[in-house]
mmCIF file of C-alpha atoms in Angstrom:
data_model
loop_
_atom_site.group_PDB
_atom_site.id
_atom_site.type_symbol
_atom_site.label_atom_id
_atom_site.label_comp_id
_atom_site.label_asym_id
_atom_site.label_seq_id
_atom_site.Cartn_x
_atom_site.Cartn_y
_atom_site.Cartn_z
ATOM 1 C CA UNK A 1244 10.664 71.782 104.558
ATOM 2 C CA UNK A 1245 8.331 68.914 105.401
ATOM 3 C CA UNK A 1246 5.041 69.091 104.149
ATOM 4 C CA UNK A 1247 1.713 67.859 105.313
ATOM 5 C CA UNK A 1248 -0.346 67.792 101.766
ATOM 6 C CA UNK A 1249 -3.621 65.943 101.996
ATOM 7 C CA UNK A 1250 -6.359 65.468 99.335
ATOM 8 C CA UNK A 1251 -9.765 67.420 100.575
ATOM 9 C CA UNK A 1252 -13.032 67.276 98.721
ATOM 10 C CA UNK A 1253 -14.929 70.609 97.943
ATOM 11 C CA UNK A 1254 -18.124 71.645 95.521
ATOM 12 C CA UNK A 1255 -17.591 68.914 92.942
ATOM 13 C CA UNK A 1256 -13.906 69.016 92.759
ATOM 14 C CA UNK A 1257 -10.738 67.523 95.150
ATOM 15 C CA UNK A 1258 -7.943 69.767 95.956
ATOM 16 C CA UNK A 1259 -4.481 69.559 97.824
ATOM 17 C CA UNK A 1260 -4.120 71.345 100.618
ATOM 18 C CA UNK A 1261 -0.552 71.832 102.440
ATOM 19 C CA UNK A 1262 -0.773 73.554 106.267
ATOM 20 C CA UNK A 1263 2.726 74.254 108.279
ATOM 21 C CA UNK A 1264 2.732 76.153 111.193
ATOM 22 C CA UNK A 1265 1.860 75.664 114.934
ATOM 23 C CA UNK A 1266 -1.575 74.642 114.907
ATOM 24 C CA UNK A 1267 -2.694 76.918 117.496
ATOM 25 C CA UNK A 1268 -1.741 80.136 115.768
ATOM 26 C CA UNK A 1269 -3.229 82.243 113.676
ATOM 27 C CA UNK A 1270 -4.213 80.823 110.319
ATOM 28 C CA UNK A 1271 -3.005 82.458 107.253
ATOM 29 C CA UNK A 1272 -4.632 80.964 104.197
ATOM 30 C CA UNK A 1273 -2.552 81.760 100.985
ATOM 31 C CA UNK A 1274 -4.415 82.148 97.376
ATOM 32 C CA UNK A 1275 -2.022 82.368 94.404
ATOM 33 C CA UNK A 1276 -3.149 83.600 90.786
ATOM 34 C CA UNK A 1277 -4.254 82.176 87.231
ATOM 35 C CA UNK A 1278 -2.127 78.886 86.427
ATOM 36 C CA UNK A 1279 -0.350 78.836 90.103
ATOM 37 C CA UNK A 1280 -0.490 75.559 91.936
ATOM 38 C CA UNK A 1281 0.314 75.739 95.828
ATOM 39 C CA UNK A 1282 4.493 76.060 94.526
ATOM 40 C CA UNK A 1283 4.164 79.444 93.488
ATOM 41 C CA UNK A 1284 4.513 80.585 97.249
ATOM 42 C CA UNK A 1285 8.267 80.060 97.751
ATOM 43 C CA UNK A 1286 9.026 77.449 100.409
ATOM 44 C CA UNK A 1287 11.681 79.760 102.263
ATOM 45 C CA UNK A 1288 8.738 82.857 102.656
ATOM 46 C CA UNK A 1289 6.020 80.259 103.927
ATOM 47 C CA UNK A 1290 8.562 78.679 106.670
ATOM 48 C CA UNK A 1291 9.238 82.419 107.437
ATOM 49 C CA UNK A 1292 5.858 82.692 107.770
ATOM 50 C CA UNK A 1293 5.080 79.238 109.388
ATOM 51 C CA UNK A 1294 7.200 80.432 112.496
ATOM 52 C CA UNK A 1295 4.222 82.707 113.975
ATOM 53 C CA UNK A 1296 1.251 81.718 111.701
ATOM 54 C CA UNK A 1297 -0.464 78.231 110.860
ATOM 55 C CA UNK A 1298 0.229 78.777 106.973
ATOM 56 C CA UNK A 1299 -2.197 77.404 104.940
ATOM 57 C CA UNK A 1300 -1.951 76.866 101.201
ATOM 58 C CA UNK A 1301 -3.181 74.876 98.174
ATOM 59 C CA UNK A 1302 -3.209 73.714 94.890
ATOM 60 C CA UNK A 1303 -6.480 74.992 92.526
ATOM 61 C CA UNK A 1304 -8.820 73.445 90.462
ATOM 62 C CA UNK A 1305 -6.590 72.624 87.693
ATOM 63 C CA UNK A 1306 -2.959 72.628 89.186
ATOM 64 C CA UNK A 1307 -1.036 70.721 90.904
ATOM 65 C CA UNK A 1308 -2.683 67.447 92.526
ATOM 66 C CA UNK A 1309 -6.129 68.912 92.156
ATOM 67 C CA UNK A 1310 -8.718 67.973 90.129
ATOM 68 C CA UNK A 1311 -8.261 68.929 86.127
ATOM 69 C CA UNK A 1312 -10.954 69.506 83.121
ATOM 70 C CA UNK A 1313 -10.649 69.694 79.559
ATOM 71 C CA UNK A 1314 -8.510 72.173 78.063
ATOM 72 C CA UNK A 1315 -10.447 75.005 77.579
ATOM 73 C CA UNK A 1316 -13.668 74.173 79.036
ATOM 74 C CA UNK A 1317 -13.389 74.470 82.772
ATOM 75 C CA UNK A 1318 -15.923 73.441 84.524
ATOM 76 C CA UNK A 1319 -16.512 76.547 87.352
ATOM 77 C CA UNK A 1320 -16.029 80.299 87.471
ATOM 78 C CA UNK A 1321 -14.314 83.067 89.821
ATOM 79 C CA UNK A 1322 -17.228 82.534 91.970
ATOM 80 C CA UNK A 1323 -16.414 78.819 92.835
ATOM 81 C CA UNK A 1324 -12.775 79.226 93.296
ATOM 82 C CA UNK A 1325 -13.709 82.008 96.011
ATOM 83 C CA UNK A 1326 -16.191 79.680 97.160
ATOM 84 C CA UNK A 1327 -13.018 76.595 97.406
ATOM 85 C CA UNK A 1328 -11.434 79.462 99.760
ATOM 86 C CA UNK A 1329 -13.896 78.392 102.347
ATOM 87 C CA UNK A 1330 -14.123 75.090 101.451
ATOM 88 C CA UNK A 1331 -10.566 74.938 102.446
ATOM 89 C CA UNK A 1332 -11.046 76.251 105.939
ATOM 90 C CA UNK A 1333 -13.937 73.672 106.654
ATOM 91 C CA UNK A 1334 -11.687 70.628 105.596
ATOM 92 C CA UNK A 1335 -9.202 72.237 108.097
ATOM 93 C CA UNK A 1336 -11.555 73.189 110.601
ATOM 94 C CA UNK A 1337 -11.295 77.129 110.744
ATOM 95 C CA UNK A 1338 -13.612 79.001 110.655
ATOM 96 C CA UNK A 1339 -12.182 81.937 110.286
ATOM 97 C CA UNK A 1340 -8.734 83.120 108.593
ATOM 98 C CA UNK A 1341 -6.478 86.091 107.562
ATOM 99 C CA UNK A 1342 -7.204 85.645 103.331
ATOM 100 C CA UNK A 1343 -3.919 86.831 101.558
ATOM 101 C CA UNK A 1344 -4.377 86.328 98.075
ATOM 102 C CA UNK A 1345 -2.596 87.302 94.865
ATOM 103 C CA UNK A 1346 -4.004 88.464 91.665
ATOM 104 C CA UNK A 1347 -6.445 85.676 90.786
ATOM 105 C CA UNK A 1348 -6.143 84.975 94.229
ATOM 106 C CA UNK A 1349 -6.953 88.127 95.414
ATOM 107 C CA UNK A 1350 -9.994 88.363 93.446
ATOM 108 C CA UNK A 1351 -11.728 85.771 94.776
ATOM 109 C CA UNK A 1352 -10.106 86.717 98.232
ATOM 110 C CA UNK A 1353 -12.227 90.289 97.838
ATOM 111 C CA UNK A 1354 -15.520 88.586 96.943
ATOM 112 C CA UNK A 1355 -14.901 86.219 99.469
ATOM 113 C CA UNK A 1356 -14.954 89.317 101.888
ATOM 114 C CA UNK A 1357 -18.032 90.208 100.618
ATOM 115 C CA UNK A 1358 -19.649 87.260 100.798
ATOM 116 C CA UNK A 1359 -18.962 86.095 104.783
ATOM 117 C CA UNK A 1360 -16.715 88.779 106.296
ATOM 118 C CA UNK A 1361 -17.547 87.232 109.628
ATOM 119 C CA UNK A 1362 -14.910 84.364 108.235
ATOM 120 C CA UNK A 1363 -11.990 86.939 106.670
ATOM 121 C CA UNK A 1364 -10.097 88.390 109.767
ATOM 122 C CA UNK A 1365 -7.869 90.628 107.204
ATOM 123 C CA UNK A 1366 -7.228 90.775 103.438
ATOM 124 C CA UNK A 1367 -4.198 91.154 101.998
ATOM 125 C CA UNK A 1368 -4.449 91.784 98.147
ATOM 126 C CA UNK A 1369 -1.232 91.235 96.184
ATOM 127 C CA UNK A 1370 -0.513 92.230 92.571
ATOM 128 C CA UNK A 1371 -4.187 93.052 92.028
ATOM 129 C CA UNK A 1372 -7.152 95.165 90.553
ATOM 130 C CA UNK A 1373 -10.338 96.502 92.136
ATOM 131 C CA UNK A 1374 -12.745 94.054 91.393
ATOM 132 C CA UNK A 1375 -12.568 90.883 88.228
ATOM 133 C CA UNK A 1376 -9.507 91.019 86.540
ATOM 134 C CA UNK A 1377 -10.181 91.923 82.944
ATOM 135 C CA UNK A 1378 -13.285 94.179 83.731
ATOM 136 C CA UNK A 1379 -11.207 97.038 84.604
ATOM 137 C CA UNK A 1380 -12.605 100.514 83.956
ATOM 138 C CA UNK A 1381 -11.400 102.858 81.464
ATOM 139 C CA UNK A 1382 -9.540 104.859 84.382
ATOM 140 C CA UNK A 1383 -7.368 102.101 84.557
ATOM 141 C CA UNK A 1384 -4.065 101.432 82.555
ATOM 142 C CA UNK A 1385 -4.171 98.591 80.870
ATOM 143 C CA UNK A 1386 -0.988 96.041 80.863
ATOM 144 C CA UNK A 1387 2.345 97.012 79.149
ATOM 145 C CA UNK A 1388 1.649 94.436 75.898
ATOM 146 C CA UNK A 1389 5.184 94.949 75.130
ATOM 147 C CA UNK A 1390 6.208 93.117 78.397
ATOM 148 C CA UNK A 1391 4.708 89.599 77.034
ATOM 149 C CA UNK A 1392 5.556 90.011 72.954
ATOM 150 C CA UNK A 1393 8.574 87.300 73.191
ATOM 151 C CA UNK A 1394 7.231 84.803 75.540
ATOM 152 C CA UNK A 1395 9.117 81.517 75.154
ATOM 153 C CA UNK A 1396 7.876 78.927 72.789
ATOM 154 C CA UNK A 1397 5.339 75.775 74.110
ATOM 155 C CA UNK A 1398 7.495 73.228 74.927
ATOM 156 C CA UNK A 1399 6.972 69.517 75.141
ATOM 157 C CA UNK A 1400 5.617 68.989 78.489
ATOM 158 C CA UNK A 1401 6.451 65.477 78.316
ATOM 159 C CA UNK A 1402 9.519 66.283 78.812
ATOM 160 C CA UNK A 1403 10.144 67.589 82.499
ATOM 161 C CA UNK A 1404 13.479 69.682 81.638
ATOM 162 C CA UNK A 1405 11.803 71.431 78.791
ATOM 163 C CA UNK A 1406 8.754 71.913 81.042
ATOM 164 C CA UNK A 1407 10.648 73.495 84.129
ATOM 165 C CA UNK A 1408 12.802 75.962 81.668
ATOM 166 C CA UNK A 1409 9.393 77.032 79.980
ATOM 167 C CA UNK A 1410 7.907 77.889 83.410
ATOM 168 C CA UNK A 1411 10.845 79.565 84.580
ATOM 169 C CA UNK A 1412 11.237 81.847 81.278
ATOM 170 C CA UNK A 1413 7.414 82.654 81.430
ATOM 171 C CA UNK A 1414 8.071 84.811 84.614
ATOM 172 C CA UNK A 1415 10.435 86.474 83.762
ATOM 173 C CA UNK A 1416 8.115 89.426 81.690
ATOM 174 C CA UNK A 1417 6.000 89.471 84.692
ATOM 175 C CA UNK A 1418 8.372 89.717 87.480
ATOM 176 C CA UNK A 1419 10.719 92.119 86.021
ATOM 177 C CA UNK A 1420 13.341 93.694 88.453
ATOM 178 C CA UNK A 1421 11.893 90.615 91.128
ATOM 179 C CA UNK A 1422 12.827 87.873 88.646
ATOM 180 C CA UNK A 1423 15.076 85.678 90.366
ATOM 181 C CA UNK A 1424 15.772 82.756 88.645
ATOM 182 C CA UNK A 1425 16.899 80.171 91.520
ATOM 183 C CA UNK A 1426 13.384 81.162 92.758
ATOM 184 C CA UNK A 1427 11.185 80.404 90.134
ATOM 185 C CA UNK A 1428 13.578 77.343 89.450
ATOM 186 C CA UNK A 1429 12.761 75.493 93.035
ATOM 187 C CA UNK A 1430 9.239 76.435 92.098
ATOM 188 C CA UNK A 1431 8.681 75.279 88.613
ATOM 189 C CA UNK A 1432 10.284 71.964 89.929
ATOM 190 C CA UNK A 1433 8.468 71.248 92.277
ATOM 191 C CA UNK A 1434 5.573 72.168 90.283
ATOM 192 C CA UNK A 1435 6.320 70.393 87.587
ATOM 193 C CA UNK A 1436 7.191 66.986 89.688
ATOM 194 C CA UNK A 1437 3.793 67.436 91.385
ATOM 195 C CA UNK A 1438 1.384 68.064 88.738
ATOM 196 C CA UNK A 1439 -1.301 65.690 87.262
ATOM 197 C CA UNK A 1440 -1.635 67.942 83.621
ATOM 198 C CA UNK A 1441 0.202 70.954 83.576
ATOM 199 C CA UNK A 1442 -1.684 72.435 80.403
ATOM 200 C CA UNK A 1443 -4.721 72.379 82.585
ATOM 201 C CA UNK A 1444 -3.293 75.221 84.206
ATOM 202 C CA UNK A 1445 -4.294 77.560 81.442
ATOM 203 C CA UNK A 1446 -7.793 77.098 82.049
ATOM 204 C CA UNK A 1447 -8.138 79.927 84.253
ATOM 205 C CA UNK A 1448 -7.044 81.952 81.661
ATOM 206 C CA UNK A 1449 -10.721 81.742 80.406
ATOM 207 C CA UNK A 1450 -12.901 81.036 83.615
ATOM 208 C CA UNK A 1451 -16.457 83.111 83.650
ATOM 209 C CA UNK A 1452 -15.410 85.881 85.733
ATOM 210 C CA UNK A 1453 -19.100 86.564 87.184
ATOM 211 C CA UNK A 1454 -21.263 89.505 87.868
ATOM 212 C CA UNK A 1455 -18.282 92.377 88.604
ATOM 213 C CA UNK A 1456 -18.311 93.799 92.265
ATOM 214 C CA UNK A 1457 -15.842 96.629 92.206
ATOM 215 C CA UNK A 1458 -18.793 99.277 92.931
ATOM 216 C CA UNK A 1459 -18.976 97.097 95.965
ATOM 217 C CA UNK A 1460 -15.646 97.330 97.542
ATOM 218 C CA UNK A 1461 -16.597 99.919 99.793
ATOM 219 C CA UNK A 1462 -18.670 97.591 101.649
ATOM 220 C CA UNK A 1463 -15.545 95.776 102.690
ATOM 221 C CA UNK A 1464 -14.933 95.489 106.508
ATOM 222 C CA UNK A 1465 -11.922 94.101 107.456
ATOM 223 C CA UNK A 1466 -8.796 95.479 107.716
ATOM 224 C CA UNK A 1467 -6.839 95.041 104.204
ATOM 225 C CA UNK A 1468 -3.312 95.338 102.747
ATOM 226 C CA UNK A 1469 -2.592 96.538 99.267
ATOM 227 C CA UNK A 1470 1.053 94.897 98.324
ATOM 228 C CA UNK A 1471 2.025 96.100 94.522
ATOM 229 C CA UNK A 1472 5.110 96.507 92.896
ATOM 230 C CA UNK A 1473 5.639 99.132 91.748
ATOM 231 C CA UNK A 1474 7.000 98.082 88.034
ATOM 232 C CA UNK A 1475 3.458 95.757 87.978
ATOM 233 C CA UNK A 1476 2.997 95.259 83.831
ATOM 234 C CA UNK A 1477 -0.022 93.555 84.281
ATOM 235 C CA UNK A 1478 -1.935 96.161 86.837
ATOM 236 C CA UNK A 1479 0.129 98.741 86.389
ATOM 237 C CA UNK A 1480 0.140 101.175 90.395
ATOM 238 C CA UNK A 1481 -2.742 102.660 89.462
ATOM 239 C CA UNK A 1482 -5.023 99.397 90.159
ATOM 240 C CA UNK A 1483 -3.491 99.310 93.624
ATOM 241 C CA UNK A 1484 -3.827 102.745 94.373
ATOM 242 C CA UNK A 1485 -7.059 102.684 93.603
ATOM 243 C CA UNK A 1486 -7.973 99.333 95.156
ATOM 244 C CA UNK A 1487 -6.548 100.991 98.867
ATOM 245 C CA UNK A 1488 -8.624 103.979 98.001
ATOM 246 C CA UNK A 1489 -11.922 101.601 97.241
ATOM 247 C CA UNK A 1490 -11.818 99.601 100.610
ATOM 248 C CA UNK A 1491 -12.225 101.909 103.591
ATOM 249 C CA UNK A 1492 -8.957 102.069 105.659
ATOM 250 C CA UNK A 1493 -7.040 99.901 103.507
ATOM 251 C CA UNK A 1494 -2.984 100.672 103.404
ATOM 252 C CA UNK A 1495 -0.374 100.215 100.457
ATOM 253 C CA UNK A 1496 2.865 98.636 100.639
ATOM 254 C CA UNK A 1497 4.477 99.323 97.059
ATOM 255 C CA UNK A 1498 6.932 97.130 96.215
ATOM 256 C CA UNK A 1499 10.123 98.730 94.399
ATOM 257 C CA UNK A 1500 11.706 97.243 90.993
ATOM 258 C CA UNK A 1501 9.034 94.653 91.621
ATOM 259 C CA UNK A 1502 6.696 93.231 88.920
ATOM 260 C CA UNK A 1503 3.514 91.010 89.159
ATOM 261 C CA UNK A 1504 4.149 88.076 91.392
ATOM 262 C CA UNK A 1505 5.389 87.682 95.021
ATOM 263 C CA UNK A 1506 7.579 90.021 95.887
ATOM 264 C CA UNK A 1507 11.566 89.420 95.262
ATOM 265 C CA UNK A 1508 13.562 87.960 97.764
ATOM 266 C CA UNK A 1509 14.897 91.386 99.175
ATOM 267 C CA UNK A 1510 11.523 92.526 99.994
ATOM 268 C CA UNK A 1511 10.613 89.474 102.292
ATOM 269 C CA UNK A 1512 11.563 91.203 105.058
ATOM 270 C CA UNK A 1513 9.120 94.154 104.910
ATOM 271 C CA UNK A 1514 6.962 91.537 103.675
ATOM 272 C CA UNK A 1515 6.793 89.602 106.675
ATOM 273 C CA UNK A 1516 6.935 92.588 109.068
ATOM 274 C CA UNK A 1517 3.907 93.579 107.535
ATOM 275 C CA UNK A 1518 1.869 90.396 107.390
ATOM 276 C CA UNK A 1519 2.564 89.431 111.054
ATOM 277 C CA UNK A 1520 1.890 93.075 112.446
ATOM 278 C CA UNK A 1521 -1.486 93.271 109.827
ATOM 279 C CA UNK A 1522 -2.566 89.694 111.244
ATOM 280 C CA UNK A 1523 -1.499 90.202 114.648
ATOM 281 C CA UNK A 1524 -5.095 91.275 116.038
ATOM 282 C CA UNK A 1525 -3.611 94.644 116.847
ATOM 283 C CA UNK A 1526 -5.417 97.691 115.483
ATOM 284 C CA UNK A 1527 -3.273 100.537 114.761
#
């Protein structure tokens, strides 16, 4: 696909931003999770996409092209990488856009509902919890530990081979029946060729969460989209059933033999369906 990546300067920090899409349509703006630069989204699903929607998508602080900080001590929180949601839209001149965001992503996707929901025309909330990830309550199952106890060694990430079969190997736990390996391979490639410091990545792995706002959810207004699978080992169903049952009208599309991640190639189909009729402006 051909992109259009350009550099864009937001809060204290410069991020890449990549838009496809006729630039009259309806904008989708996509928000991956911890560690995920703008690669994670599969190029095949956003040209799908791109067809009916201007998609919108983009590296965070500390992937890709954007702007890095020490290892271990970044230099934000949850609340400023919601906040970088909008600052997207202003450096592409929307001002207002269907969020769909995916675990990390969809965190700061819900607070950015919260925050101006006269600038979210939907949610959609993949692979997610109600509320801060971490801060779940005890009626909440916590992830399968099991899943992640033989995660593949560090490698050298000088060396771009070793790099791209790490990354590839690391999804594996998390994707489970969706793991499809010439998927993640296009994506850790690309990732990998594009990245200024890929150990930066695992900053978000310890980013202040901020003040939790799942006793808030119910003040969500917009029309939202739960997407889980439904063999999730990091929020196991449960967090999306209850996340559709927190924000008032919401609906749930569960995934089968799917893990934690964007759906498997099989689903995109569904997937799509759903996304353009959710965006389409129609109410059912």
């Amino acid at each position: 696909m051909s992109r259009a990546e350009r550099m864009v300067d937001v809060s204290g920090a410069s991020l890449c931003v990549d838009a496809s899409g006729p630039p009259d349509a309806p904008v989708l703006l996509l928000a991956h999770g911890a560690a995920c630069s703008l690669d994670a989204w599969p190029d095949e699903l956003v040209d799908w996409l791109a067809q009916d929607r201007r998609v919108i998508r983009f590296d965070w602080r500390d992937t890709g092209r954007s702007t890095t900080w020490p290892l271990g001590r970044p230099g934000y929180g949850l609340p400023d990488l919601a906040a970088d949601l909008f600052g997207v839209l202003d450096a592409e001149g929307v001002a207002s856009a269907h969020l769909v965001g995916l675990s990390m992503g969809g965190a700061a996707a819900q607070l950015a509902a919260l925050w101006h929901p006269e600038r979210v025309l939907t949610l959609t909330l993949m692979s997610c919890t109600p509320g801060a990830p971490g801060r779940e309550a005890g009626d909440l199952p916590g992830p399968d530990q099991a899943a992640f106890s033989s995660a593949p060694p560090e490698p050298d990430w000088s060396d771009p081979a070793e790099a791209v079969a790490y990354l590839v190997e690391s999804e594996r736990a998390y994707l489970r029946g969706g793991f499809e390996v010439d998927v993640q391979r296009a994506v850790a490639e690309r990732a990998v060729a594009r990245s200024t410091d890929l150990r930066a990545r695992t900053n978000h792995y310890v980013v202040d969460g901020g003040p939790g706002w799942r006793d808030r959810l119910g003040g969500i207004d917009v029309p939202t989209l739960v997407v889980h699978g439904a063999d999730d080992p990091v929020f196991p169903l449960p967090h999306a059933r209850a996340l559709a049952a927190e924000i008032p009208g919401a609906s749930l599309l569960v995934v089968p033999d799917a893990g934690h991640g964007v759906p498997p190639r099989r689903a995109w189909p569904v997937l799509v369906d759903r996304l353009l009729e959710h965006t389409s402006g129609r109410r059912p």
